[in-house]
Short mmCIF file of C-alpha atoms in Angstrom, two decimals:
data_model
loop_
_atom_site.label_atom_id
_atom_site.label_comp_id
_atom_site.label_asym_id
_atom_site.label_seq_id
_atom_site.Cartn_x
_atom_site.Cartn_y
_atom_site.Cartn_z
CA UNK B 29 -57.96 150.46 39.85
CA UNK B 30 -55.90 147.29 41.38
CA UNK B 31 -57.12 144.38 41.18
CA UNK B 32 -58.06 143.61 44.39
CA UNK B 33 -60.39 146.09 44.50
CA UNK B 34 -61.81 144.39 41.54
CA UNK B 35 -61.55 140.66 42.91
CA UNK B 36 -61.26 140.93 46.90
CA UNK B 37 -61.32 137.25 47.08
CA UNK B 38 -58.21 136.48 44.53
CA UNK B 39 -55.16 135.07 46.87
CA UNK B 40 -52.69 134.76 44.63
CA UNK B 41 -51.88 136.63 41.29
CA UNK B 42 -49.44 136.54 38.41
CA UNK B 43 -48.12 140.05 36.85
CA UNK B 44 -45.29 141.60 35.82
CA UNK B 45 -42.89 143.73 37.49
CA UNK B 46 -42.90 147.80 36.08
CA UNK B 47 -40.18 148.96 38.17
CA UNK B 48 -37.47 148.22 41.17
CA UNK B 49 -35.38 150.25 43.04
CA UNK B 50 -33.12 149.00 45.67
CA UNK B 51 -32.62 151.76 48.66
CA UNK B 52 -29.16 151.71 49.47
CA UNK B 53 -28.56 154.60 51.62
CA UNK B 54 -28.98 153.56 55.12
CA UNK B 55 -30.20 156.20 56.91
CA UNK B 56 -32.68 156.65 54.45
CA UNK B 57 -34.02 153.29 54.89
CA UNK B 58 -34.22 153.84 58.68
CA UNK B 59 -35.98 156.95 57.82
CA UNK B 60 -38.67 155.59 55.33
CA UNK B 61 -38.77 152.69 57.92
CA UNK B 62 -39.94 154.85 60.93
CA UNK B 63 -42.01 157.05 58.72
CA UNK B 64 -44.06 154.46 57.50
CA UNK B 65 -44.00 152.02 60.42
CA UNK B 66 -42.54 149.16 59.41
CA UNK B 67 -41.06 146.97 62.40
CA UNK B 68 -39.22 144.87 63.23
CA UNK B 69 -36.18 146.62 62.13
CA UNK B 70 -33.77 145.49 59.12
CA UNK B 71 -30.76 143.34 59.81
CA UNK B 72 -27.41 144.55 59.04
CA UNK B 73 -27.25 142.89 55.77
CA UNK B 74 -31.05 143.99 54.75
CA UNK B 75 -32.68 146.44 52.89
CA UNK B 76 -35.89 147.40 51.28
CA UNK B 77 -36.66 147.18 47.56
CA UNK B 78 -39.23 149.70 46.02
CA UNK B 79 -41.37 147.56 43.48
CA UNK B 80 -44.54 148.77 41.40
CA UNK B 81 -46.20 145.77 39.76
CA UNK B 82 -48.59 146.19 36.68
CA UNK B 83 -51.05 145.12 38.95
CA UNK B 84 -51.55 143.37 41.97
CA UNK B 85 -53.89 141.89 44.95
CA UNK B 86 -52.48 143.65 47.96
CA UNK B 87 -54.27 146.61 48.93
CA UNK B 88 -52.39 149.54 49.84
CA UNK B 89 -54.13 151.41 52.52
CA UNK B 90 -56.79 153.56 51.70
CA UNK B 91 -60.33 154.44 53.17
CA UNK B 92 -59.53 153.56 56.80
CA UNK B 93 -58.38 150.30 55.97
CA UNK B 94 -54.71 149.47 56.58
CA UNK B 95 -52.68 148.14 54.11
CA UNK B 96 -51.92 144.39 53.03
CA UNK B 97 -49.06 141.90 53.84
CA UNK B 98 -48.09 138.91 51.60
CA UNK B 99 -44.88 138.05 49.74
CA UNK B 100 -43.24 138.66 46.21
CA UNK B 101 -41.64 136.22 44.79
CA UNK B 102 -41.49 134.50 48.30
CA UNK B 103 -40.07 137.95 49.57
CA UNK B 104 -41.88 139.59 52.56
CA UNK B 105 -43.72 142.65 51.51
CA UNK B 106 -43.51 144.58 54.38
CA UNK B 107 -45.44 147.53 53.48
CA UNK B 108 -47.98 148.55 50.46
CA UNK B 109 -48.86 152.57 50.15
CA UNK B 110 -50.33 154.34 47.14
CA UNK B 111 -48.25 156.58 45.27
CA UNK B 112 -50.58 158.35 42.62
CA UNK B 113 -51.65 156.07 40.29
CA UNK B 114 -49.37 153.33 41.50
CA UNK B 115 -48.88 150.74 44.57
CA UNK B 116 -45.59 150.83 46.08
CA UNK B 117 -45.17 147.72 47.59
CA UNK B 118 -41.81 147.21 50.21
CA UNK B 119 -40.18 144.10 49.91
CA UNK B 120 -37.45 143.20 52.49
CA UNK B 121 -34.40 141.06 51.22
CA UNK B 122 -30.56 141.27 51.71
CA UNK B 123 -28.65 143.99 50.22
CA UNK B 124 -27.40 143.33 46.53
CA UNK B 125 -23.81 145.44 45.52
CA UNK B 126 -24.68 144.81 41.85
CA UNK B 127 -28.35 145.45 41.28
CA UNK B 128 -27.98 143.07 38.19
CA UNK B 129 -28.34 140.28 41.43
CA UNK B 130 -31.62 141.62 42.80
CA UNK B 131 -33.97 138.57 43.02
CA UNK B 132 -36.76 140.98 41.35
CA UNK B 133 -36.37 143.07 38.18
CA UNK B 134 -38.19 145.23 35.86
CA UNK B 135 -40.16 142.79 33.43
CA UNK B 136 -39.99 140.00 35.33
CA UNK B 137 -43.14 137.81 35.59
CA UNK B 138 -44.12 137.45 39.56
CA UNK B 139 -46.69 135.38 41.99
CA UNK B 140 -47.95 137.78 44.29
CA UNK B 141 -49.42 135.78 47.59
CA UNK B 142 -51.37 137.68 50.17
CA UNK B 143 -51.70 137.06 53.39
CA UNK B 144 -55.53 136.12 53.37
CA UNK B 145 -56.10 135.67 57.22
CA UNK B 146 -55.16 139.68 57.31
CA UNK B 147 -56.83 140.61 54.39
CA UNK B 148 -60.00 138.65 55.43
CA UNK B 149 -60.18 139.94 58.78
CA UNK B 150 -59.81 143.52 56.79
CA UNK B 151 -62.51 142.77 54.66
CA UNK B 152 -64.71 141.82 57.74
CA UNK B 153 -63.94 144.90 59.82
CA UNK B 154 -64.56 146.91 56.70
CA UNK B 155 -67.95 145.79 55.74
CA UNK B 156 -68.96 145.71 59.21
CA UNK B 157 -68.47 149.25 59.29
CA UNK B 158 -70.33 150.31 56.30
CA UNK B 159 -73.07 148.25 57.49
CA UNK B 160 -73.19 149.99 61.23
CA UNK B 161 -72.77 153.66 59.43
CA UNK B 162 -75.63 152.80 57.59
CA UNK B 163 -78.28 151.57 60.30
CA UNK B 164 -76.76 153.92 62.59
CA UNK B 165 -78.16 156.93 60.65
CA UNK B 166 -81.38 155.28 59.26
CA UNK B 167 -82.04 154.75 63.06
CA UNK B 168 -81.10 157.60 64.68
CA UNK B 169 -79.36 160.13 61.47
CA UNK B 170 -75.81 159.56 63.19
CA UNK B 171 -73.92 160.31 60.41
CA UNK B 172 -70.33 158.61 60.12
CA UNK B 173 -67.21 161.77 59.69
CA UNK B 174 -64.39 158.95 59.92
CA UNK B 175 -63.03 155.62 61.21
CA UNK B 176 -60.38 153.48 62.27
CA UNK B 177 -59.46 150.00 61.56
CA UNK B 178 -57.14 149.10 64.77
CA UNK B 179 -55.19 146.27 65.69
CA UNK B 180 -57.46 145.26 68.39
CA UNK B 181 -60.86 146.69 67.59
CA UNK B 182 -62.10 149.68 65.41
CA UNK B 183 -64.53 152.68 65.71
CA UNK B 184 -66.85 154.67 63.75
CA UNK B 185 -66.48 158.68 64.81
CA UNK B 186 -70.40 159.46 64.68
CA UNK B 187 -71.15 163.27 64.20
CA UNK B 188 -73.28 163.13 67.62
CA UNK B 189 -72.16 164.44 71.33
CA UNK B 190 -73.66 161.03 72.87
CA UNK B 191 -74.65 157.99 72.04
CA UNK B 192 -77.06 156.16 74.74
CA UNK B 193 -76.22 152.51 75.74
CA UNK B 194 -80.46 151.82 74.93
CA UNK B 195 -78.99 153.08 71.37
CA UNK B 196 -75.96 151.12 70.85
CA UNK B 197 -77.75 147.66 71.91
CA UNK B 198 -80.99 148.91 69.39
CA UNK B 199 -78.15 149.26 66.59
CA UNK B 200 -76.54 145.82 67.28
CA UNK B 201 -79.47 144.51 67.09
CA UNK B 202 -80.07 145.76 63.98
CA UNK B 203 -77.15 144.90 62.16
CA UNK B 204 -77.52 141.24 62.93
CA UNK B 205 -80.34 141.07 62.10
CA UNK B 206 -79.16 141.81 59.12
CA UNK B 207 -76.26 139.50 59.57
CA UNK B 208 -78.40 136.87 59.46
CA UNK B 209 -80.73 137.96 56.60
CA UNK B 210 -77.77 137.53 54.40
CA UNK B 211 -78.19 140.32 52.19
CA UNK B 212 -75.80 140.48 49.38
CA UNK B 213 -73.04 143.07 49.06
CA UNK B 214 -72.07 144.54 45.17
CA UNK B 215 -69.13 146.40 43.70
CA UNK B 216 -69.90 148.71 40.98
CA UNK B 217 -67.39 150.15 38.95
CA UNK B 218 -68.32 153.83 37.47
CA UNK B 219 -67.51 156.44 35.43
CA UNK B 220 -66.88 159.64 37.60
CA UNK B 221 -69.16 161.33 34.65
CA UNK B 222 -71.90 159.49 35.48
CA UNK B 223 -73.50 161.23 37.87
CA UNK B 224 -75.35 158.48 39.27
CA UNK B 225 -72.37 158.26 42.06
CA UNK B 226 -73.20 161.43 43.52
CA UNK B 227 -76.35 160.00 45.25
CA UNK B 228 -74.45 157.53 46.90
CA UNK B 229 -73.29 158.08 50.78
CA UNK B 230 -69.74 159.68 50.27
CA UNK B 231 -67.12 161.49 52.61
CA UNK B 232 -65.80 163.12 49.44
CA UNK B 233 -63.17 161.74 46.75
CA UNK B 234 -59.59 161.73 47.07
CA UNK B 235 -57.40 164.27 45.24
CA UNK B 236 -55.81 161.98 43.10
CA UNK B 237 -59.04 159.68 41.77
CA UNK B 238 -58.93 159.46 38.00
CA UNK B 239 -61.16 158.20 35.77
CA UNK B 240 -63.38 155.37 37.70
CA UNK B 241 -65.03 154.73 41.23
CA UNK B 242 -66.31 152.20 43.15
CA UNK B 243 -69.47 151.86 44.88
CA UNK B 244 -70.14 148.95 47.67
CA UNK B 245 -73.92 147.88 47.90
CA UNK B 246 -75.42 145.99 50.69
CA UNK B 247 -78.90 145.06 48.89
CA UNK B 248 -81.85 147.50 50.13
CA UNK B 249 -79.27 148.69 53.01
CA UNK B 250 -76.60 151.20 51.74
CA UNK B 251 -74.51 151.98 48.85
CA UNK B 252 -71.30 153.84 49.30
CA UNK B 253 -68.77 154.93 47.67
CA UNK B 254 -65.09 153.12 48.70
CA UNK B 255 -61.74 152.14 47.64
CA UNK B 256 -61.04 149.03 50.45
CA UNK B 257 -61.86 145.33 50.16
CA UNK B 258 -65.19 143.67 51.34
CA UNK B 259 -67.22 140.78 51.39
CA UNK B 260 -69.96 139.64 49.25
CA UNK B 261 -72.77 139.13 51.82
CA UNK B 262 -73.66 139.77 55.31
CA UNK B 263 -73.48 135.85 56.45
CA UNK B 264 -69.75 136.20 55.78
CA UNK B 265 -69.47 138.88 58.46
CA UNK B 266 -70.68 136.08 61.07
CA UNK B 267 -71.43 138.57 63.93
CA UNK B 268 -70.98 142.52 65.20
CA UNK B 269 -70.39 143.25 68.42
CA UNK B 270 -70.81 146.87 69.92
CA UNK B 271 -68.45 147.32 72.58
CA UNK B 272 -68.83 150.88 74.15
CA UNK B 273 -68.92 154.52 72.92
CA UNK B 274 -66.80 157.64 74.01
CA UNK B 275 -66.85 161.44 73.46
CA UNK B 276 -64.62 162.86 71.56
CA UNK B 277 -64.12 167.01 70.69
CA UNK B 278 -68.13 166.72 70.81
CA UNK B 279 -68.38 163.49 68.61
CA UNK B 280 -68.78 159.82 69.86
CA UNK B 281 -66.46 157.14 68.74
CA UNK B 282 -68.15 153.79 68.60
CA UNK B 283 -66.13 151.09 69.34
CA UNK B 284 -66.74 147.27 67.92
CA UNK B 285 -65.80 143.99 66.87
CA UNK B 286 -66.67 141.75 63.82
CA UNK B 287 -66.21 138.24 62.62
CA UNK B 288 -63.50 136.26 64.02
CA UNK B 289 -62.68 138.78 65.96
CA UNK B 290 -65.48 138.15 68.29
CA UNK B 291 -64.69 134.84 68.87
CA UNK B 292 -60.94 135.71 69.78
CA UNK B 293 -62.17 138.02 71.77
CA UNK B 294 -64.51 135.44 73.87
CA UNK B 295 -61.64 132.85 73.95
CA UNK B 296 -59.40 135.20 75.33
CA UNK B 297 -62.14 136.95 78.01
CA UNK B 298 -62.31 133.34 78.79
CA UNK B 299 -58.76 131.98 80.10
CA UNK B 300 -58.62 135.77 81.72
CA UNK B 301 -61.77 134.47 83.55
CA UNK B 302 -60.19 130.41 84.30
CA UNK B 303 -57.28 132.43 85.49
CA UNK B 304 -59.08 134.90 87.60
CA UNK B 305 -61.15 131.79 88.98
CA UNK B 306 -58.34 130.32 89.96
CA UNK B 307 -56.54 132.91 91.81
CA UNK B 308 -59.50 134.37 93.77
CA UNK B 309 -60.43 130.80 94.53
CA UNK B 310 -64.45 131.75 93.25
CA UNK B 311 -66.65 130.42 90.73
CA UNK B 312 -67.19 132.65 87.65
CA UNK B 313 -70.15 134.09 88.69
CA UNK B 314 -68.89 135.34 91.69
CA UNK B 315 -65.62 136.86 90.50
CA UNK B 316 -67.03 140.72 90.75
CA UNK B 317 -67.64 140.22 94.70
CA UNK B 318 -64.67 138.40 95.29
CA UNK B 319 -62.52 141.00 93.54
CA UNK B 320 -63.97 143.84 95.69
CA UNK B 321 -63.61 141.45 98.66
CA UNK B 322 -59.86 141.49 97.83
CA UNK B 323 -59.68 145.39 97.50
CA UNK B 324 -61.14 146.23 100.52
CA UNK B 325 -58.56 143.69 102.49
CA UNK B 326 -55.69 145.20 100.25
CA UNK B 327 -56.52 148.59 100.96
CA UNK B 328 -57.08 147.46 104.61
CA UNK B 329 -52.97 145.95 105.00
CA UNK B 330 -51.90 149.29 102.77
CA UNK B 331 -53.06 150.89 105.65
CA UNK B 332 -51.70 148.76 108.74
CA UNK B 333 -48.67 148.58 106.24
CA UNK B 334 -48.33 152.36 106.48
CA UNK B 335 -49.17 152.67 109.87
CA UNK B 336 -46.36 150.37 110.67
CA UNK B 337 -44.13 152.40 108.00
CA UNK B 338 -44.15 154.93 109.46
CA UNK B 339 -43.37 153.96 113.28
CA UNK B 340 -40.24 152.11 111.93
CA UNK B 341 -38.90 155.29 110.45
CA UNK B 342 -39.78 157.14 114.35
CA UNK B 343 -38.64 154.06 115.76
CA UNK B 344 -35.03 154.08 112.89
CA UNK B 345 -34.63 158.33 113.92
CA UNK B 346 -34.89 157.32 117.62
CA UNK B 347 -31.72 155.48 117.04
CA UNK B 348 -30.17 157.94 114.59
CA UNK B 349 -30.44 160.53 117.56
CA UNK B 350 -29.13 158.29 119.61
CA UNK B 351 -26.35 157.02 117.25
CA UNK B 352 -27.24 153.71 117.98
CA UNK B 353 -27.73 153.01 114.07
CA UNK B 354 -27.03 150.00 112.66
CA UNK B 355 -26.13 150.06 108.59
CA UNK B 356 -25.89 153.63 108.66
CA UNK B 357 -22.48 155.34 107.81
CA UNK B 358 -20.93 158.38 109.81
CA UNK B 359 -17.84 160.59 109.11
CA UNK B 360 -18.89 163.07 111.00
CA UNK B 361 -21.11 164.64 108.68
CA UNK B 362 -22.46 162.74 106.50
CA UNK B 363 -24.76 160.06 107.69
CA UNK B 364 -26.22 157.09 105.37
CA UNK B 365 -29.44 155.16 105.82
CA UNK B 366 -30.36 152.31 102.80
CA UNK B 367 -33.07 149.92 103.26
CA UNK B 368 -35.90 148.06 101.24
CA UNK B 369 -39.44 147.12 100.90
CA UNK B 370 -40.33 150.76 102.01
CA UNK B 371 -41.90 153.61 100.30
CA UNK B 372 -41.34 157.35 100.09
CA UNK B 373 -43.61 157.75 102.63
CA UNK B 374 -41.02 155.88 105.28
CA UNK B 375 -38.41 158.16 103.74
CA UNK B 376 -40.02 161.43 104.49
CA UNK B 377 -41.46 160.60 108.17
CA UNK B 378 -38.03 159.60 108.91
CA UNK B 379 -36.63 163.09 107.64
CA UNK B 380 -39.48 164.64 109.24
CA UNK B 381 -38.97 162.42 112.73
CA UNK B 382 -35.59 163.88 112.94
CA UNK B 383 -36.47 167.62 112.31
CA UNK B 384 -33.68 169.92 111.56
CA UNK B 385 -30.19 168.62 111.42
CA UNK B 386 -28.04 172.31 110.67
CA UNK B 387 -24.84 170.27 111.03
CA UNK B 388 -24.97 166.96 109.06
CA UNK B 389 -26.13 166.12 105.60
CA UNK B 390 -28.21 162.82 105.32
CA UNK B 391 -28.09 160.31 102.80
CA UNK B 392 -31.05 158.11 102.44
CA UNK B 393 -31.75 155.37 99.44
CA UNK B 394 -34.83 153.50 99.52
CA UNK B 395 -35.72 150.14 97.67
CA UNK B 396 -39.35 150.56 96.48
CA UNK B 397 -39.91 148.14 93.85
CA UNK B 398 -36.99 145.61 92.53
CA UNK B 399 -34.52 147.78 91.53
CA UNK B 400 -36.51 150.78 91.74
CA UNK B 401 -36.60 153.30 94.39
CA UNK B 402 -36.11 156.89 95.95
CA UNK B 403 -33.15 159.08 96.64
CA UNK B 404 -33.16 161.79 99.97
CA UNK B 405 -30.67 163.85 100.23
CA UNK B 406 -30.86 166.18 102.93
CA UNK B 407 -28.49 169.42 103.77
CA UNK B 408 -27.69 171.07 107.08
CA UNK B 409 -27.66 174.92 106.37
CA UNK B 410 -24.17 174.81 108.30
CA UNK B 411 -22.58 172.68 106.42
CA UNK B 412 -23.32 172.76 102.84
CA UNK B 413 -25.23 175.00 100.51
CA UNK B 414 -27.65 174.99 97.60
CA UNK B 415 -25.48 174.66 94.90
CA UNK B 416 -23.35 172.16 95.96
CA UNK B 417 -26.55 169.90 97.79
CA UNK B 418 -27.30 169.94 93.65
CA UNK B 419 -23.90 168.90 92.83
CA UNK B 420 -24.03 166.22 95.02
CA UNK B 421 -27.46 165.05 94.20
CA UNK B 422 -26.64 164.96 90.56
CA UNK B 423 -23.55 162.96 90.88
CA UNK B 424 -25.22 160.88 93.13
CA UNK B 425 -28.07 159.92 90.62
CA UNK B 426 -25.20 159.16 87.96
CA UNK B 427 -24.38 156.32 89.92
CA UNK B 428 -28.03 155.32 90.94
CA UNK B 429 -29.54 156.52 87.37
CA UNK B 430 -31.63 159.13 88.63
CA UNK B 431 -33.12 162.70 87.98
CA UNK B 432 -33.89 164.64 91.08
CA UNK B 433 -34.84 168.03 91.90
CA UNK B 434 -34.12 170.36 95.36
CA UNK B 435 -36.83 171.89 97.20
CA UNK B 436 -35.77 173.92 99.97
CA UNK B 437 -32.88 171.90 101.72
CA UNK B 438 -34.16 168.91 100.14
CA UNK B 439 -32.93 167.21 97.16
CA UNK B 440 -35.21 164.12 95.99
CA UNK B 441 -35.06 161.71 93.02
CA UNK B 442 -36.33 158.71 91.57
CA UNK B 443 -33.80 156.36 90.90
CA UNK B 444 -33.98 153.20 88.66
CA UNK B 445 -30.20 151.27 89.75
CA UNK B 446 -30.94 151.41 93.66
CA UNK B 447 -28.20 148.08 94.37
CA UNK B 448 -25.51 150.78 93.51
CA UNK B 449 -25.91 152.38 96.80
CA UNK B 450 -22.40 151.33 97.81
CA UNK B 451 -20.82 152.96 95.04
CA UNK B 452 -23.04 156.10 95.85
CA UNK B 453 -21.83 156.10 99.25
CA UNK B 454 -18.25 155.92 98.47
CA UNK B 455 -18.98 158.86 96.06
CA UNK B 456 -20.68 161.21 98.81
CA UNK B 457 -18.12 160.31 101.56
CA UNK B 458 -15.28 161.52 98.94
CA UNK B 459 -17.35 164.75 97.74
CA UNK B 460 -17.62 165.95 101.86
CA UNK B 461 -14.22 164.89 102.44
CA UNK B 462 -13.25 167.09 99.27
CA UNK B 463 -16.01 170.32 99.14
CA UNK B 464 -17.93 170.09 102.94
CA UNK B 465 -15.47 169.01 105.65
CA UNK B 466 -12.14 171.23 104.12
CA UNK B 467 -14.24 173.99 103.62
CA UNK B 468 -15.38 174.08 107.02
CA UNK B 469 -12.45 173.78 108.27
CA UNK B 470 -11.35 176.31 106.31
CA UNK B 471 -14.07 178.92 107.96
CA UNK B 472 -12.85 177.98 111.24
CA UNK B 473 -9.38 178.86 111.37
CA UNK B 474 -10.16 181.76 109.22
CA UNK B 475 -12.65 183.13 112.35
CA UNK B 476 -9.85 181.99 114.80
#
């Protein structure tokens, strides 16, 4: 048992180092990097040291609760799992050719220093959740199967199909009410022959636990048995907050907030809300009606804007018919149409506007969204077939960094580099030139 399981509170810590191992092989390190999740990446000149202490005060993750972050020796741990017995804590520091250099070595005496605003805020969502799984099924018998300590918020997976929102504000209620009661919370180290630990709420042991236990207490409340960090009383957990519920494979997960992170939460729902004022121009109250107000005339000019989208592209194969187009490239056979601040929909009614074209292939790039966009590229049965409509597609969408598919004479892509149009151009006048116009050619003097 570590010692911050045995002192939660204890922010800084003296021990001595049992063993370091410096991971030299770089691939490896990349690999243990991405399998545990450590970001950012190393440096060039970085690497991570493997370093079990005798003991220590950073938690490694265990129970749902992720692991701790703090230095050694004013070296960034990085990363803290549990390897049997042992915490393996991964410590980021330049590389070392002659491990006699390695700012930590076996038997050294070290100051461990956590990083207490994580840790606290651990602690916080931790004993929040004990104390929700616990009112939750004296309330209702919604028994807890697992949980999550996230970034953002957490949730409790409760072994029910639905949870009612008349529920979830009874058990808020509950639990601070609680909150403010300030009932005490207890760690209790046993023996795992004793068997008063078996009357204790438990989702089973780990594997690996040897010799002792712990058991958290909230006074009169709960008693459970856990490996994590916690607080020693309710008043420390300042306030819960349930936020919603959702079904999962016939469970619900309960979603909530404790502690400080209710009061980020406000302070950010706040400037989202000064912001919102601001651009809808409406008081606070009223920013739910002015919203909708601004939907309904959005969806209103989407549709005048499509309305008019799509007479432009009559109006564009009007001239194309005419060949009275201006910006559009002819060689005969291939003919090119680019423009922006259009959507697919433009591109299509101005394929389908023109109706069949045996004899020409069209070329048609649209600028949807910055440099975003679609890619038309349509083939007169006379003049080219299937396979090489593809081949021309594809190359094409090397240019304009694309992926397209063809559907019946039809080849359409999305394309991410639309202001290389030019240089697609210049590409599909060269492949005609070179496959379309010699081959038909070719068939006509051969029918002559």
């Amino acid at each position: 048992m570590f010692k911050c399981q045995r002192d939660s509170f204890l922010q800084q810590f003296e021990t001595v180092v049992s063993s370091v191992l410096q991971l030299q092989d770089g691939s490896k390190v990349k690999e243990i990097c991405k399998s545990l999740g450590i970001t950012p990446e190393l440096g060039e000149v970085e690497t991570l040291l493997e370093v079990i202490l005798e003991d220590t005060i950073l938690f490694p993750e265990g129970g749902g609760q992720p692991d701790d972050r703090g230095t050694i020796s004013n070296l960034p741990v990085v990363r803290v799992i549990r390897r049997g017995k042992d915490a393996v804590h991964f410590v980021k520091c330049k590389k070392f050719v002659n491990e006699e250099n390695l700012p930590i070595k076996p038997d050294d005496k070290i100051l461990i220093q956590l990083d207490w605003k994580r840790r606290f805020d651990h602690m916080q969502q931790h004993s929040a959740q004990h104390l929700i799984t616990a009112i939750a099924d004296g309330l209702f018998g919604f028994s807890t199967t697992s949980w999550w300590l996230g970034s953002e918020d957490s949730h409790i997976e409760l072994d029910t199909p639905e949870i009612s929102n008349e529920q979830i504000r009874s058990v808020e209620e509950k639990v601070n009410e609680k909150i403010r009661k300030n009932f005490q919370i207890s760690i209790e180290i046993v023996n795992l022959a004793d068997p008063a630990w078996k009357s204790v709420r438990t989702r089973g042991l780990p594997e690996d636990v040897q010799n002792e236990i712990r058991i958290i207490s909230i006074d009169g409340i709960d008693a459970n048995v856990c490996c994590g960090t916690h607080v020693s009383s309710l008043s420390q957990l300042q306030v819960i907050k349930l936020l919603f519920s959702e079904k999962k494979k016939g469970r619900s997960l309960l979603h909530f907030l404790c502690g400080d992170r209710v009061l980020q939460r406000i302070s950010d729902s706040h400037q989202r809300e000064q912001n919102l004022v601001k651009i809808l121009k409406s008081s606070s109250v009223d920013l739910v009606g002015a919203a909708e107000k601004l939907c309904i005339n959005l969806k209103q000019s989407k549709k005048s804007c499509q309305t008019l989208s799509k007479d432009l592209a009559s109006l564009e194969a009007s001239r194309f018919r005419s060949l009275d187009v201006n910006g559009m490239s002819k060689n005969g056979v291939l003919y090119f149409y680019h423009r922006e601040n259009v959507d697919l929909d433009f591109g299509t009614t101005l394929l389908r506007e023109l109706g069949e074209t045996r004899d020409t292939i069209i070329l048609v790039i649209l600028k949807t969204d910055e440099n975003y966009g679609h890619l038309l590229l349509r083939g007169g049965e006379n003049v080219i077939d299937s396979e090489l409509l593809i081949q021309l597609g594809e190359e094409v969408c090397k240019i304009l960094q694309g992926k397209g598919t063809l559907r019946g004479n039809l080849y359409q892509a999305k394309i991410s580099k639309v202001n290389g149009f030019s240089k697609a151009l210049k590409l599909a006048n060269s492949f005609v030139d070179k496959f379309v116009l010699n081959n038909t050619i070719s068939a006509s003097r051969s029918s002559i």
